[in-house]
Amino acid sequence: MADVASLDDIPDNFSPSYLPYSPTLRQKQRAIAFVKDCYVKDAYIYLSSKDTIQIKSQVFRSQRKSEEPHKVNIDVLKTNNTISDAHCSCKAG
């Protein structure tokens, strides 16, 4: 069972540098718009082990917020500053 965590448990240097590729400026702008325009419905942070943080969220697909949101899961390794696993319920995964 994972323990509930807080934002303090996420490393201070958590950034796009955790991704295996460098996001484009357009991708960064869209990510900011998703958060700012309330596309992110819920976000939960769990400590699944000593060095792994799980972030679970629900994200709306578009401005039509009457549809079911996608479920997004991200596993962050604190030891080597990487995303170890990520999954989305959308078609792209």
XYZ file of N, CA, C and O in Angstrom:
372
model
N 0.845 -1.184 0.000
C 0.000 0.000 0.000
C 0.883 1.237 0.000
O 1.826 1.340 0.755
N 0.568 2.160 -0.839
C 1.341 3.389 -0.942
C 0.899 4.388 0.114
O -0.276 4.490 0.443
N 1.860 5.117 0.641
C 1.569 6.166 1.617
C 1.270 7.464 0.888
O 1.883 7.780 -0.134
N 0.341 8.234 1.418
C 0.025 9.535 0.845
C 1.211 10.455 1.078
O 1.792 10.482 2.154
N 1.575 11.193 0.060
C 2.713 12.104 0.146
C 2.233 13.534 -0.079
O 1.059 13.785 -0.314
N 3.177 14.456 -0.034
C 2.863 15.864 -0.280
C 3.832 16.420 -1.312
O 4.758 15.736 -1.739
N 3.635 17.656 -1.683
C 4.529 18.290 -2.659
C 5.958 18.375 -2.140
O 6.901 18.422 -2.922
N 6.135 18.365 -0.825
C 7.480 18.404 -0.246
C 8.286 17.154 -0.591
O 9.515 17.182 -0.570
N 7.606 16.051 -0.908
C 8.294 14.805 -1.244
C 8.832 14.782 -2.668
O 9.670 13.952 -3.001
N 8.342 15.658 -3.522
C 8.838 15.727 -4.897
C 10.161 16.484 -4.884
O 10.268 17.532 -4.247
N 11.180 15.969 -5.571
C 12.483 16.645 -5.568
C 12.380 18.088 -6.061
O 11.575 18.407 -6.944
N 13.195 18.971 -5.488
C 13.173 20.388 -5.856
C 13.528 20.614 -7.319
O 13.062 21.569 -7.936
N 14.350 19.752 -7.868
C 14.793 19.946 -9.254
C 13.928 19.187 -10.250
O 14.336 18.963 -11.379
N 12.707 18.764 -9.856
C 11.803 18.069 -10.770
C 11.424 19.018 -11.891
O 10.921 20.113 -11.662
N 11.695 18.629 -13.106
C 11.494 19.516 -14.249
C 11.421 18.690 -15.524
O 11.534 17.466 -15.485
N 11.255 19.343 -16.675
C 11.269 18.594 -17.940
C 12.570 17.826 -18.176
O 12.621 16.948 -19.021
N 13.622 18.118 -17.412
C 14.878 17.385 -17.583
C 14.723 15.918 -17.181
O 15.566 15.092 -17.512
N 13.644 15.566 -16.471
C 13.381 14.168 -16.116
C 12.941 13.365 -17.344
O 13.016 12.148 -17.336
N 12.445 14.024 -18.362
C 11.962 13.327 -19.553
C 13.126 12.794 -20.384
O 14.207 13.383 -20.395
N 12.906 11.691 -21.111
C 13.984 11.146 -21.945
C 14.232 11.968 -23.215
O 15.090 11.646 -23.999
N 13.453 13.017 -23.418
C 13.627 13.902 -24.565
C 13.415 15.334 -24.107
O 12.913 15.578 -23.018
N 13.768 16.284 -24.939
C 13.587 17.692 -24.592
C 12.282 18.202 -25.200
O 12.121 18.191 -26.416
N 11.319 18.638 -24.372
C 10.065 19.141 -24.923
C 10.265 20.446 -25.697
O 11.121 21.262 -25.353
N 9.451 20.604 -26.726
C 9.524 21.823 -27.525
C 8.853 22.972 -26.777
O 8.130 22.746 -25.790
N 9.068 24.176 -27.237
C 8.435 25.341 -26.627
C 6.915 25.207 -26.689
O 6.216 25.506 -25.720
N 6.387 24.729 -27.809
C 4.944 24.560 -27.971
C 4.391 23.556 -26.944
O 3.335 23.773 -26.354
N 5.112 22.458 -26.698
C 4.673 21.474 -25.716
C 4.669 22.075 -24.312
O 3.764 21.812 -23.523
N 5.655 22.889 -24.015
C 5.699 23.542 -22.700
C 4.527 24.517 -22.544
O 3.897 24.581 -21.490
N 4.225 25.267 -23.611
C 3.121 26.215 -23.559
C 1.791 25.498 -23.368
O 0.933 25.942 -22.599
N 1.612 24.372 -24.055
C 0.369 23.601 -23.923
C 0.239 23.014 -22.524
O -0.855 22.962 -21.966
N 1.348 22.569 -21.946
C 1.314 22.009 -20.590
C 0.875 23.068 -19.585
O 0.060 22.801 -18.694
N 1.387 24.271 -19.726
C 0.998 25.368 -18.840
C -0.481 25.686 -19.021
O -1.209 25.904 -18.052
N -0.954 25.688 -20.279
C -2.364 25.969 -20.548
C -3.273 24.904 -19.938
O -4.342 25.223 -19.408
N -2.857 23.637 -19.974
C -3.662 22.567 -19.378
C -3.865 22.807 -17.889
O -4.964 22.632 -17.369
N -2.830 23.196 -17.195
C -2.941 23.428 -15.756
C -3.712 24.714 -15.479
O -4.624 24.751 -14.651
N -3.375 25.773 -16.198
C -3.986 27.083 -15.958
C -5.485 27.079 -16.265
O -6.271 27.693 -15.554
N -5.899 26.375 -17.307
C -7.301 26.367 -17.723
C -8.106 25.241 -17.085
O -9.179 24.888 -17.554
N -7.587 24.666 -16.009
C -8.287 23.650 -15.215
C -8.583 22.367 -15.982
O -9.627 21.754 -15.793
N -7.691 21.947 -16.866
C -7.854 20.653 -17.510
C -7.479 19.534 -16.547
O -7.938 18.418 -16.678
N -6.611 19.835 -15.589
C -6.214 18.845 -14.584
C -7.277 18.850 -13.492
O -7.453 19.834 -12.775
N -8.008 17.725 -13.377
C -9.117 17.658 -12.423
C -8.619 17.359 -11.017
O -8.906 18.078 -10.084
N -7.885 16.291 -10.861
C -7.370 15.877 -9.558
C -5.917 15.482 -9.716
O -5.518 14.986 -10.764
N -5.155 15.655 -8.677
C -3.765 15.185 -8.666
C -3.457 14.657 -7.278
O -3.723 15.329 -6.278
N -2.940 13.431 -7.235
C -2.592 12.789 -5.974
C -1.138 12.345 -6.023
O -0.661 11.893 -7.058
N -0.467 12.442 -4.897
C 0.947 12.075 -4.809
C 1.076 10.998 -3.737
O 0.592 11.167 -2.618
N 1.733 9.886 -4.107
C 1.924 8.764 -3.190
C 3.394 8.369 -3.154
O 4.096 8.466 -4.157
N 3.842 7.880 -2.005
C 5.169 7.270 -1.882
C 4.963 5.769 -2.004
O 4.452 5.134 -1.082
N 5.332 5.189 -3.148
C 5.119 3.755 -3.319
C 6.273 2.951 -2.753
O 6.127 1.787 -2.428
N 7.436 3.549 -2.673
C 8.588 2.928 -2.012
C 9.498 4.048 -1.531
O 9.185 5.225 -1.676
N 10.640 3.675 -1.007
C 11.563 4.659 -0.435
C 12.047 5.681 -1.458
O 12.234 6.848 -1.148
N 12.228 5.244 -2.712
C 12.776 6.147 -3.729
C 11.834 6.396 -4.902
O 12.212 7.032 -5.873
N 10.589 5.917 -4.836
C 9.651 6.097 -5.942
C 8.432 6.895 -5.493
O 7.809 6.579 -4.490
N 8.110 7.905 -6.270
C 6.922 8.716 -6.027
C 5.945 8.463 -7.168
O 6.324 8.519 -8.344
N 4.697 8.183 -6.844
C 3.659 7.997 -7.850
C 2.781 9.238 -7.879
O 2.330 9.705 -6.833
N 2.554 9.748 -9.070
C 1.654 10.884 -9.259
C 0.486 10.374 -10.096
O 0.689 9.865 -11.195
N -0.720 10.490 -9.565
C -1.913 10.050 -10.273
C -2.813 11.257 -10.462
O -2.997 12.053 -9.545
N -3.358 11.376 -11.667
C -4.176 12.542 -11.964
C -5.259 12.184 -12.963
O -5.197 11.159 -13.634
N -6.242 13.061 -13.061
C -7.269 12.965 -14.091
C -7.203 14.251 -14.895
O -7.201 15.342 -14.333
N -7.129 14.101 -16.218
C -6.962 15.253 -17.106
C -8.058 15.219 -18.166
O -8.265 14.202 -18.824
N -8.751 16.344 -18.319
C -9.789 16.428 -19.349
C -9.163 16.460 -20.738
O -8.087 17.007 -20.939
N -9.873 15.892 -21.699
C -9.373 15.786 -23.077
C -9.399 17.120 -23.810
O -8.571 17.391 -24.640
N -10.415 17.912 -23.545
C -10.592 19.160 -24.285
C -11.419 20.107 -23.436
O -11.668 19.846 -22.259
N -11.869 21.167 -24.052
C -12.690 22.132 -23.316
C -14.055 21.551 -22.963
O -14.748 22.075 -22.124
N -14.427 20.460 -23.601
C -15.687 19.803 -23.305
C -15.500 18.978 -22.031
O -15.135 17.816 -22.062
N -15.757 19.567 -20.911
C -15.478 18.930 -19.631
C -16.601 17.994 -19.188
O -16.567 17.449 -18.098
N -17.590 17.774 -20.058
C -18.656 16.837 -19.740
C -18.222 15.397 -20.032
O -18.850 14.455 -19.552
N -17.155 15.209 -20.799
C -16.637 13.870 -21.087
C -15.788 13.375 -19.910
O -15.308 14.161 -19.107
N -15.613 12.065 -19.832
C -14.776 11.476 -18.790
C -13.320 11.918 -18.974
O -12.810 11.889 -20.093
N -12.641 12.293 -17.904
C -11.228 12.668 -18.039
C -10.341 11.432 -18.196
O -10.712 10.327 -17.802
N -9.161 11.634 -18.787
C -8.165 10.566 -18.894
C -7.510 10.371 -17.533
O -7.341 11.310 -16.762
N -7.090 9.157 -17.276
C -6.350 8.854 -16.052
C -4.866 8.803 -16.401
O -4.457 8.079 -17.296
N -4.065 9.586 -15.693
C -2.628 9.691 -15.944
C -1.877 9.216 -14.707
O -2.183 9.643 -13.595
N -0.914 8.319 -14.907
C -0.065 7.813 -13.819
C 1.393 8.033 -14.188
O 1.816 7.679 -15.285
N 2.157 8.592 -13.256
C 3.584 8.841 -13.477
C 4.352 8.336 -12.263
O 3.980 8.636 -11.124
N 5.406 7.571 -12.505
C 6.309 7.120 -11.442
C 7.622 7.868 -11.572
O 8.256 7.837 -12.626
N 8.038 8.544 -10.506
C 9.266 9.335 -10.500
C 10.264 8.685 -9.546
O 9.937 8.419 -8.392
N 11.478 8.422 -10.045
C 12.551 7.896 -9.201
C 13.338 9.066 -8.627
O 13.896 9.874 -9.376
N 13.392 9.157 -7.307
C 14.123 10.251 -6.672
C 15.636 10.034 -6.730
O 16.393 10.991 -6.724
N 16.067 8.781 -6.809
C 17.498 8.483 -6.725
C 18.281 8.975 -7.938
O 19.355 9.533 -7.802
N 17.738 8.760 -9.151
C 18.484 9.188 -10.339
C 17.730 10.215 -11.181
O 18.031 10.411 -12.350
N 16.733 10.850 -10.580
C 16.005 11.949 -11.230
C 15.468 11.580 -12.608
O 15.733 12.258 -13.599
N 14.672 10.506 -12.669
C 14.070 10.095 -13.931
C 12.620 9.688 -13.715
O 12.210 9.381 -12.597
N 11.878 9.687 -14.801
C 10.529 9.140 -14.791
C 10.668 7.676 -15.167
O 11.123 7.352 -16.266
N 10.325 6.776 -14.260
C 10.520 5.354 -14.520
C 9.364 4.738 -15.289
O 9.542 3.783 -16.031
N 8.153 5.310 -15.136
C 7.005 4.764 -15.837
C 5.952 5.860 -15.964
O 5.814 6.693 -15.070
N 5.251 5.856 -17.077
C 4.169 6.811 -17.285
C 3.101 6.149 -18.135
O 3.420 5.397 -19.063
N 1.853 6.392 -17.806
C 0.758 5.799 -18.552
C -0.431 6.743 -18.543
O -0.693 7.424 -17.568
N -1.150 6.753 -19.674
C -2.358 7.550 -19.813
C -3.448 6.660 -20.395
O -3.148 5.765 -21.204
N -4.687 6.897 -20.029
C -5.783 6.081 -20.532
C -6.239 6.502 -21.938
O -7.136 5.883 -22.496
N -5.586 7.489 -22.532
C -5.944 7.909 -23.883
C -5.467 6.867 -24.911
O -4.739 5.932 -24.564
N -5.843 7.022 -26.168
C -5.451 6.065 -27.205
C -3.935 5.984 -27.378
O -3.394 4.939 -27.657
N -3.254 7.108 -27.217
C -1.790 7.128 -27.390
C -1.083 6.445 -26.223
O 0.041 6.003 -26.367
N -1.741 6.363 -25.092
C -1.162 5.684 -23.929
C -0.264 6.558 -23.151
O 0.473 6.220 -22.315
